[in-house]
mmCIF file of C-alpha atoms and ligand atoms in Angstrom:
data_model
loop_
_atom_site.group_PDB
_atom_site.id
_atom_site.type_symbol
_atom_site.label_atom_id
_atom_site.label_comp_id
_atom_site.label_asym_id
_atom_site.label_seq_id
_atom_site.Cartn_x
_atom_site.Cartn_y
_atom_site.Cartn_z
ATOM 1 C CA UNK W 942 45.992 72.708 111.766
ATOM 2 C CA UNK W 943 47.193 71.589 108.284
ATOM 3 C CA UNK W 944 50.370 72.336 108.421
ATOM 4 C CA UNK W 945 50.858 72.831 104.219
ATOM 5 C CA UNK W 946 52.957 69.855 103.727
ATOM 6 C CA UNK W 947 51.702 67.802 101.239
ATOM 7 C CA UNK W 948 53.830 66.989 98.299
ATOM 8 C CA UNK W 949 56.358 68.676 99.801
ATOM 9 C CA UNK W 950 59.989 66.722 99.660
ATOM 10 C CA UNK W 951 61.981 66.381 102.660
ATOM 11 C CA UNK W 952 65.693 64.779 103.301
ATOM 12 C CA UNK W 953 65.934 63.902 107.146
ATOM 13 C CA UNK W 954 69.550 62.988 107.751
ATOM 14 C CA UNK W 955 70.124 59.989 110.365
ATOM 15 C CA UNK W 956 67.034 59.335 110.664
ATOM 16 C CA UNK W 957 66.394 55.647 111.182
ATOM 17 C CA UNK W 958 65.873 56.092 114.965
ATOM 18 C CA UNK W 959 65.483 58.823 117.768
ATOM 19 C CA UNK W 960 65.003 62.253 116.987
ATOM 20 C CA UNK W 961 65.524 61.645 113.416
ATOM 21 C CA UNK W 962 62.940 58.864 113.057
ATOM 22 C CA UNK W 963 60.287 61.258 114.941
ATOM 23 C CA UNK W 964 61.078 64.485 112.607
ATOM 24 C CA UNK W 965 60.288 62.020 109.582
ATOM 25 C CA UNK W 966 57.347 60.517 110.914
ATOM 26 C CA UNK W 967 55.779 64.081 112.037
ATOM 27 C CA UNK W 968 56.659 64.817 108.354
ATOM 28 C CA UNK W 969 55.307 61.791 106.963
ATOM 29 C CA UNK W 970 51.913 61.839 108.822
ATOM 30 C CA UNK W 971 51.650 65.720 107.025
ATOM 31 C CA UNK W 972 51.719 64.077 103.942
ATOM 32 C CA UNK W 973 55.214 65.195 102.741
ATOM 33 C CA UNK W 974 57.340 62.607 100.768
ATOM 34 C CA UNK W 975 60.665 61.738 102.798
ATOM 35 C CA UNK W 976 64.078 60.754 101.917
ATOM 36 C CA UNK W 977 65.557 59.034 105.056
ATOM 37 C CA UNK W 978 69.052 58.342 106.048
ATOM 38 C CA UNK W 979 71.330 55.781 107.849
ATOM 39 C CA UNK W 980 74.407 53.890 108.196
ATOM 40 C CA UNK W 981 72.879 50.755 108.738
ATOM 41 C CA UNK W 982 70.949 49.607 105.561
ATOM 42 C CA UNK W 983 68.612 46.963 107.155
ATOM 43 C CA UNK W 984 67.801 49.129 110.307
ATOM 44 C CA UNK W 985 66.969 52.316 107.554
ATOM 45 C CA UNK W 986 64.758 49.790 105.980
ATOM 46 C CA UNK W 987 62.711 48.728 108.969
ATOM 47 C CA UNK W 988 62.264 52.386 109.643
ATOM 48 C CA UNK W 989 61.682 53.126 105.970
ATOM 49 C CA UNK W 990 58.812 50.029 106.256
ATOM 50 C CA UNK W 991 57.217 51.523 109.287
ATOM 51 C CA UNK W 992 56.790 55.183 107.467
ATOM 52 C CA UNK W 993 55.710 54.000 104.483
ATOM 53 C CA UNK W 994 52.704 52.046 106.999
ATOM 54 C CA UNK W 995 51.510 55.655 107.189
ATOM 55 C CA UNK W 996 50.812 55.759 103.575
ATOM 56 C CA UNK W 997 53.777 58.050 102.830
ATOM 57 C CA UNK W 998 56.223 58.310 99.891
ATOM 58 C CA UNK W 999 59.612 56.875 101.646
ATOM 59 C CA UNK W 1000 62.962 56.397 100.168
ATOM 60 C CA UNK W 1001 65.935 55.576 101.632
ATOM 61 C CA UNK W 1002 69.750 56.999 101.401
ATOM 62 C CA UNK W 1003 71.935 54.643 103.278
ATOM 63 C CA UNK W 1004 75.466 56.352 104.118
ATOM 64 C CA UNK W 1005 77.293 57.797 106.532
ATOM 65 C CA UNK W 1006 76.064 61.267 106.249
ATOM 66 C CA UNK W 1007 79.485 62.486 107.656
ATOM 67 C CA UNK W 1008 81.296 61.661 104.572
ATOM 68 C CA UNK W 1009 80.723 62.829 101.031
ATOM 69 C CA UNK W 1010 79.922 59.671 99.787
ATOM 70 C CA UNK W 1011 77.051 59.854 102.175
ATOM 71 C CA UNK W 1012 75.895 63.150 101.322
ATOM 72 C CA UNK W 1013 76.055 62.482 97.635
ATOM 73 C CA UNK W 1014 73.763 59.240 98.451
ATOM 74 C CA UNK W 1015 71.082 61.512 100.441
ATOM 75 C CA UNK W 1016 71.406 64.013 97.703
ATOM 76 C CA UNK W 1017 70.521 61.359 94.616
ATOM 77 C CA UNK W 1018 68.189 60.404 96.295
ATOM 78 C CA UNK W 1019 66.420 63.655 96.960
ATOM 79 C CA UNK W 1020 67.984 65.853 94.700
ATOM 80 C CA UNK W 1021 65.625 69.434 95.531
ATOM 81 C CA UNK W 1022 64.067 69.179 99.145
ATOM 82 C CA UNK W 1023 61.875 71.714 100.013
ATOM 83 C CA UNK W 1024 62.805 70.572 103.851
ATOM 84 C CA UNK W 1025 66.154 69.789 104.988
ATOM 85 C CA UNK W 1026 66.702 68.183 108.923
ATOM 86 C CA UNK W 1027 69.968 67.991 109.524
ATOM 87 C CA UNK W 1028 71.217 65.431 111.767
ATOM 88 C CA UNK W 1029 73.689 63.336 112.758
ATOM 89 C CA UNK W 1030 75.208 60.715 115.651
ATOM 90 C CA UNK W 1031 76.401 62.997 118.968
ATOM 91 C CA UNK W 1032 80.148 62.735 119.794
ATOM 92 C CA UNK W 1033 81.215 60.813 123.002
ATOM 93 C CA UNK W 1034 81.390 62.238 126.055
ATOM 94 C CA UNK W 1035 84.920 62.482 127.947
ATOM 95 C CA UNK W 1036 87.591 65.131 129.507
ATOM 96 C CA UNK W 1037 88.631 67.196 126.831
ATOM 97 C CA UNK W 1038 92.149 66.198 127.778
ATOM 98 C CA UNK W 1039 91.738 62.851 126.669
ATOM 99 C CA UNK W 1040 90.617 63.893 122.932
ATOM 100 C CA UNK W 1041 93.180 63.642 119.715
ATOM 101 C CA UNK W 1042 93.214 66.218 117.130
ATOM 102 C CA UNK W 1043 91.341 63.033 115.557
ATOM 103 C CA UNK W 1044 88.398 63.818 117.782
ATOM 104 C CA UNK W 1045 88.279 66.998 117.452
ATOM 105 C CA UNK W 1046 88.180 67.150 113.594
ATOM 106 C CA UNK W 1047 85.508 64.323 113.938
ATOM 107 C CA UNK W 1048 83.119 66.266 115.614
ATOM 108 C CA UNK W 1049 83.456 69.275 113.959
ATOM 109 C CA UNK W 1050 82.999 67.428 110.332
ATOM 110 C CA UNK W 1051 79.909 65.372 112.154
ATOM 111 C CA UNK W 1052 78.505 68.480 113.683
ATOM 112 C CA UNK W 1053 79.387 71.385 112.135
ATOM 113 C CA UNK W 1054 80.631 70.914 108.825
ATOM 114 C CA UNK W 1055 78.508 68.235 107.740
ATOM 115 C CA UNK W 1056 75.285 70.619 108.287
ATOM 116 C CA UNK W 1057 77.046 73.668 106.589
ATOM 117 C CA UNK W 1058 77.824 71.198 103.918
ATOM 118 C CA UNK W 1059 74.349 70.416 103.107
ATOM 119 C CA UNK W 1060 72.750 73.266 103.671
ATOM 120 C CA UNK W 1061 75.321 74.565 100.772
ATOM 121 C CA UNK W 1062 74.173 71.755 98.861
ATOM 122 C CA UNK W 1063 70.297 73.043 99.059
ATOM 123 C CA UNK W 1064 69.915 76.131 99.624
ATOM 124 C CA UNK W 1065 70.329 77.878 96.833
ATOM 125 C CA UNK W 1066 67.901 75.422 95.090
ATOM 126 C CA UNK W 1067 65.099 76.443 97.726
ATOM 127 C CA UNK W 1068 65.994 80.029 97.198
ATOM 128 C CA UNK W 1069 64.977 79.533 93.834
ATOM 129 C CA UNK W 1070 61.785 77.773 94.247
ATOM 130 C CA UNK W 1071 60.849 80.265 97.308
ATOM 131 C CA UNK W 1072 59.808 77.538 99.877
ATOM 132 C CA UNK W 1073 62.671 76.143 102.091
ATOM 133 C CA UNK W 1074 62.790 75.207 105.703
ATOM 134 C CA UNK W 1075 66.328 74.027 107.065
ATOM 135 C CA UNK W 1076 65.771 72.454 110.816
ATOM 136 C CA UNK W 1077 69.255 71.610 112.493
ATOM 137 C CA UNK W 1078 69.381 69.373 115.269
ATOM 138 C CA UNK W 1079 71.750 70.509 117.811
ATOM 139 C CA UNK W 1080 71.704 70.480 121.468
ATOM 140 C CA UNK W 1081 70.841 72.157 124.707
ATOM 141 C CA UNK W 1082 74.601 72.373 125.139
ATOM 142 C CA UNK W 1083 74.538 75.373 122.631
ATOM 143 C CA UNK W 1084 72.552 77.217 125.488
ATOM 144 C CA UNK W 1085 74.207 75.603 128.544
ATOM 145 C CA UNK W 1086 77.529 73.228 128.137
ATOM 146 C CA UNK W 1087 77.036 69.989 129.383
ATOM 147 C CA UNK W 1088 80.010 68.275 131.581
ATOM 148 C CA UNK W 1089 82.013 66.173 129.670
ATOM 149 C CA UNK W 1090 80.353 66.785 125.999
ATOM 150 C CA UNK W 1091 83.141 69.345 125.117
ATOM 151 C CA UNK W 1092 82.741 67.907 121.911
ATOM 152 C CA UNK W 1093 79.508 68.307 121.219
ATOM 153 C CA UNK W 1094 79.710 72.196 123.270
ATOM 154 C CA UNK W 1095 82.177 73.278 120.714
ATOM 155 C CA UNK W 1096 80.843 71.658 117.588
ATOM 156 C CA UNK W 1097 77.186 72.887 117.381
ATOM 157 C CA UNK W 1098 77.675 76.193 118.951
ATOM 158 C CA UNK W 1099 79.611 76.770 115.313
ATOM 159 C CA UNK W 1100 76.880 75.710 113.694
ATOM 160 C CA UNK W 1101 74.726 77.662 115.660
ATOM 161 C CA UNK W 1102 76.553 80.830 114.752
ATOM 162 C CA UNK W 1103 76.523 80.192 111.373
ATOM 163 C CA UNK W 1104 73.104 79.508 111.565
ATOM 164 C CA UNK W 1105 72.403 83.039 112.991
ATOM 165 C CA UNK W 1106 74.041 85.015 110.004
ATOM 166 C CA UNK W 1107 72.874 82.565 106.928
ATOM 167 C CA UNK W 1108 69.234 82.369 108.343
ATOM 168 C CA UNK W 1109 69.249 86.164 108.164
ATOM 169 C CA UNK W 1110 70.192 86.347 104.164
ATOM 170 C CA UNK W 1111 67.868 83.483 103.248
ATOM 171 C CA UNK W 1112 64.557 84.684 105.120
ATOM 172 C CA UNK W 1113 63.762 87.213 102.028
ATOM 173 C CA UNK W 1114 63.515 83.546 99.678
ATOM 174 C CA UNK W 1115 60.989 82.402 102.325
ATOM 175 C CA UNK W 1116 63.821 79.960 103.488
ATOM 176 C CA UNK W 1117 63.706 79.670 106.992
ATOM 177 C CA UNK W 1118 66.806 78.241 109.226
ATOM 178 C CA UNK W 1119 66.105 77.226 112.942
ATOM 179 C CA UNK W 1120 67.656 74.814 115.393
ATOM 180 C CA UNK W 1121 65.899 72.567 117.773
ATOM 181 C CA UNK W 1122 67.716 71.888 120.563
ATOM 182 C CA UNK W 1123 67.002 68.812 122.327
ATOM 183 C CA UNK W 1124 67.517 68.270 126.134
ATOM 184 C CA UNK W 1125 67.377 64.771 127.784
ATOM 185 C CA UNK W 1126 65.088 62.354 124.901
ATOM 186 C CA UNK W 1127 64.248 58.651 125.393
ATOM 187 C CA UNK W 1128 66.546 57.724 122.603
ATOM 188 C CA UNK W 1129 69.455 55.210 122.819
ATOM 189 C CA UNK W 1130 71.711 58.003 122.742
ATOM 190 C CA UNK W 1131 69.846 58.811 125.905
ATOM 191 C CA UNK W 1132 70.804 55.492 126.763
ATOM 192 C CA UNK W 1133 74.603 55.436 126.262
ATOM 193 C CA UNK W 1134 74.814 58.692 128.101
ATOM 194 C CA UNK W 1135 73.477 56.821 131.273
ATOM 195 C CA UNK W 1136 75.664 53.975 130.658
ATOM 196 C CA UNK W 1137 78.504 56.382 130.984
ATOM 197 C CA UNK W 1138 77.370 57.831 133.865
ATOM 198 C CA UNK W 1139 76.501 55.026 135.472
ATOM 199 C CA UNK W 1140 79.836 53.913 135.338
ATOM 200 C CA UNK W 1141 81.722 56.863 136.526
ATOM 201 C CA UNK W 1142 79.401 57.213 139.682
ATOM 202 C CA UNK W 1143 79.374 53.239 140.109
ATOM 203 C CA UNK W 1144 75.446 52.833 140.324
ATOM 204 C CA UNK W 1145 73.202 50.693 137.991
ATOM 205 C CA UNK W 1146 71.774 52.273 134.580
ATOM 206 C CA UNK W 1147 68.498 52.275 136.287
ATOM 207 C CA UNK W 1148 69.401 54.476 138.711
ATOM 208 C CA UNK W 1149 71.114 56.443 136.615
ATOM 209 C CA UNK W 1150 68.273 57.078 134.186
ATOM 210 C CA UNK W 1151 66.016 57.401 136.768
ATOM 211 C CA UNK W 1152 67.910 60.238 138.656
ATOM 212 C CA UNK W 1153 68.252 62.197 135.465
ATOM 213 C CA UNK W 1154 64.531 62.046 134.762
ATOM 214 C CA UNK W 1155 63.526 63.248 138.438
ATOM 215 C CA UNK W 1156 66.261 66.325 137.673
ATOM 216 C CA UNK W 1157 64.396 67.309 135.127
ATOM 217 C CA UNK W 1158 61.503 69.707 136.125
ATOM 218 C CA UNK W 1159 58.901 67.712 133.867
ATOM 219 C CA UNK W 1160 60.288 64.664 135.817
ATOM 220 C CA UNK W 1161 60.883 62.911 132.726
ATOM 221 C CA UNK W 1162 62.948 62.624 129.119
ATOM 222 C CA UNK W 1163 61.462 63.968 126.374
ATOM 223 C CA UNK W 1164 59.046 61.977 123.802
ATOM 224 C CA UNK W 1165 60.649 61.868 120.152
ATOM 225 C CA UNK W 1166 57.102 62.616 119.091
ATOM 226 C CA UNK W 1167 57.101 65.858 120.968
ATOM 227 C CA UNK W 1168 60.145 66.266 118.487
ATOM 228 C CA UNK W 1169 59.023 65.180 115.714
ATOM 229 C CA UNK W 1170 55.694 67.740 116.184
ATOM 230 C CA UNK W 1171 57.724 70.613 116.943
ATOM 231 C CA UNK W 1172 59.883 69.784 113.761
ATOM 232 C CA UNK W 1173 57.143 69.539 111.551
ATOM 233 C CA UNK W 1174 55.243 72.989 112.910
ATOM 234 C CA UNK W 1175 58.943 74.768 111.888
ATOM 235 C CA UNK W 1176 58.734 73.264 108.599
ATOM 236 C CA UNK W 1177 54.934 73.795 107.775
ATOM 237 C CA UNK W 1178 53.760 77.139 105.876
ATOM 238 C CA UNK W 1179 52.894 78.762 109.059
ATOM 239 C CA UNK W 1180 56.637 78.941 110.523
ATOM 240 C CA UNK W 1181 57.937 81.743 107.836
ATOM 241 C CA UNK W 1182 58.642 84.248 110.381
ATOM 242 C CA UNK W 1183 60.428 82.113 112.589
ATOM 243 C CA UNK W 1184 64.098 82.737 111.396
ATOM 244 C CA UNK W 1185 67.286 81.779 113.327
ATOM 245 C CA UNK W 1186 65.832 80.166 116.075
ATOM 246 C CA UNK W 1187 67.392 78.324 118.876
ATOM 247 C CA UNK W 1188 64.102 76.256 120.093
ATOM 248 C CA UNK W 1189 65.155 74.502 123.370
ATOM 249 C CA UNK W 1190 62.983 71.241 124.282
ATOM 250 C CA UNK W 1191 64.318 70.640 127.506
ATOM 251 C CA UNK W 1192 61.636 69.884 129.999
ATOM 252 C CA UNK W 1193 62.807 73.310 131.489
ATOM 253 C CA UNK W 1194 66.013 72.164 132.415
ATOM 254 C CA UNK W 1195 68.059 75.092 131.131
ATOM 255 C CA UNK W 1196 67.065 77.363 134.122
ATOM 256 C CA UNK W 1197 67.074 80.882 132.928
ATOM 257 C CA UNK W 1198 64.615 83.412 132.286
ATOM 258 C CA UNK W 1199 64.564 83.851 128.788
HETATM 259 P P1 LIG C 2126 70.311 57.955 118.301
HETATM 260 O O1 LIG C 2126 69.139 57.295 118.958
HETATM 261 O O2 LIG C 2126 71.995 57.749 118.756
HETATM 262 O O3 LIG C 2126 69.809 58.095 116.799
HETATM 263 C C1 LIG C 2126 71.014 58.088 116.019
HETATM 264 C C2 LIG C 2126 69.983 57.961 114.600
HETATM 265 O O4 LIG C 2126 71.161 58.696 113.403
HETATM 266 C C3 LIG C 2126 70.330 56.870 113.954
HETATM 267 O O5 LIG C 2126 69.362 56.431 113.216
HETATM 268 C C4 LIG C 2126 71.764 56.239 113.285
HETATM 269 O O6 LIG C 2126 71.411 55.114 112.448
HETATM 270 C C5 LIG C 2126 71.750 57.247 112.716
HETATM 271 N N1 LIG C 2126 73.391 58.087 112.546
HETATM 272 C C6 LIG C 2126 74.209 58.414 113.641
HETATM 273 N N2 LIG C 2126 75.218 58.708 112.978
HETATM 274 C C7 LIG C 2126 75.274 58.560 111.711
HETATM 275 C C8 LIG C 2126 75.678 59.014 110.573
HETATM 276 N N3 LIG C 2126 76.933 59.451 110.935
HETATM 277 N N4 LIG C 2126 75.245 59.151 109.303
HETATM 278 C C9 LIG C 2126 73.897 58.592 109.265
HETATM 279 N N5 LIG C 2126 73.278 58.279 110.298
HETATM 280 C C10 LIG C 2126 74.026 58.504 111.340
HETATM 281 O O7 LIG C 2126 70.578 59.709 118.781
HETATM 282 P P2 LIG C 2126 69.173 60.470 119.208
HETATM 283 O O8 LIG C 2126 68.915 60.903 120.629
HETATM 284 O O9 LIG C 2126 68.217 60.092 118.036
HETATM 285 O O10 LIG C 2126 70.213 62.377 118.836
HETATM 286 C C11 LIG C 2126 69.763 62.403 117.810
HETATM 287 C C12 LIG C 2126 71.163 64.285 117.478
HETATM 288 O O11 LIG C 2126 70.638 65.016 118.718
HETATM 289 C C13 LIG C 2126 72.570 63.443 117.991
HETATM 290 O O12 LIG C 2126 73.514 64.662 117.617
HETATM 291 C C14 LIG C 2126 72.467 63.682 119.643
HETATM 292 O O13 LIG C 2126 73.674 63.936 120.144
HETATM 293 C C15 LIG C 2126 71.718 65.094 119.972
HETATM 294 N N6 LIG C 2126 70.948 65.289 121.027
HETATM 295 C C16 LIG C 2126 69.993 64.150 121.900
HETATM 296 C C17 LIG C 2126 69.928 64.096 122.612
HETATM 297 C C18 LIG C 2126 68.941 63.093 123.298
HETATM 298 O O14 LIG C 2126 68.338 63.100 124.565
HETATM 299 N N7 LIG C 2126 68.508 62.569 122.842
HETATM 300 C C19 LIG C 2126 70.116 65.197 123.286
HETATM 301 C C20 LIG C 2126 71.032 66.645 123.119
HETATM 302 C C21 LIG C 2126 71.266 66.359 121.941
HETATM 303 P P3 LIG C 2126 72.906 54.420 112.117
HETATM 304 O O15 LIG C 2126 73.596 54.308 113.897
HETATM 305 O O16 LIG C 2126 72.301 52.975 111.559
HETATM 306 O O17 LIG C 2126 73.507 55.391 111.381
#
């Protein structure tokens, strides 16, 4: 299927590794010109080199996307994106009693206010051009809260409410805003979560990872390329009638009828 992404421009945030990288790769494979961001400039350049090997036009914008300077750099490299993939690192796990106000503000900034700021920066241009695709990487935690991740559960649910409203306003202009909700995917983030679990339960990290895989109905972690493919479809010309949705990619882990 031709996704109609050739000559489209995409800004994919936090994309030197993991799910962001997988989205950038899937868009690049479809012929989009992609700008990727990340804090570690060397790691970002390595990712860009891999993406360029696919024949894609790739720009980099090193910086912390949760800061104004990082967002300005991203938008300078890709001023009028047709596609925006919002992503940033997830907040740390822990008991809510142990988090300071600064911890809460940091999580709200990274996983709620940053995507809103970027949407604000690009939305009107997309509306004027009558094409736009915005995909927010959130988490399965918005459907089913994850114990020990109160910062993530809270900040991402706030973004979900914002998107639910705004996406209905933007739809008439062929601008879609949707959320992709990862369950457990095999990325560095997953390793860190397993490390924390292993420490808490006094088991090896391998045992903690194996237990997590066995507990999933698919009996495995998701593959980042599966996530990237879903993102590319949501960004395609075919997905103009998918509005304000929260699409779970979790191997069936969230146990519900609908
Ligand atoms: P990851 O493997 O840790 O990758 C994170 C990527 O984001 C790296 O390229 C990192 O590069 C970049 N990054 C992190 N913070 C950044 C920032 N402030 N500014 C710019 N770039 C930043 O994470 P992931 O597994 O792909 O997860 C992506 C998102 O999905 C996270 O919010 C995570 O919490 C959420 N999620 C993941 C899973 C999962 O199973 N993987 C499940 C649910 C939710 P630098 O470090 O160089 O900046």
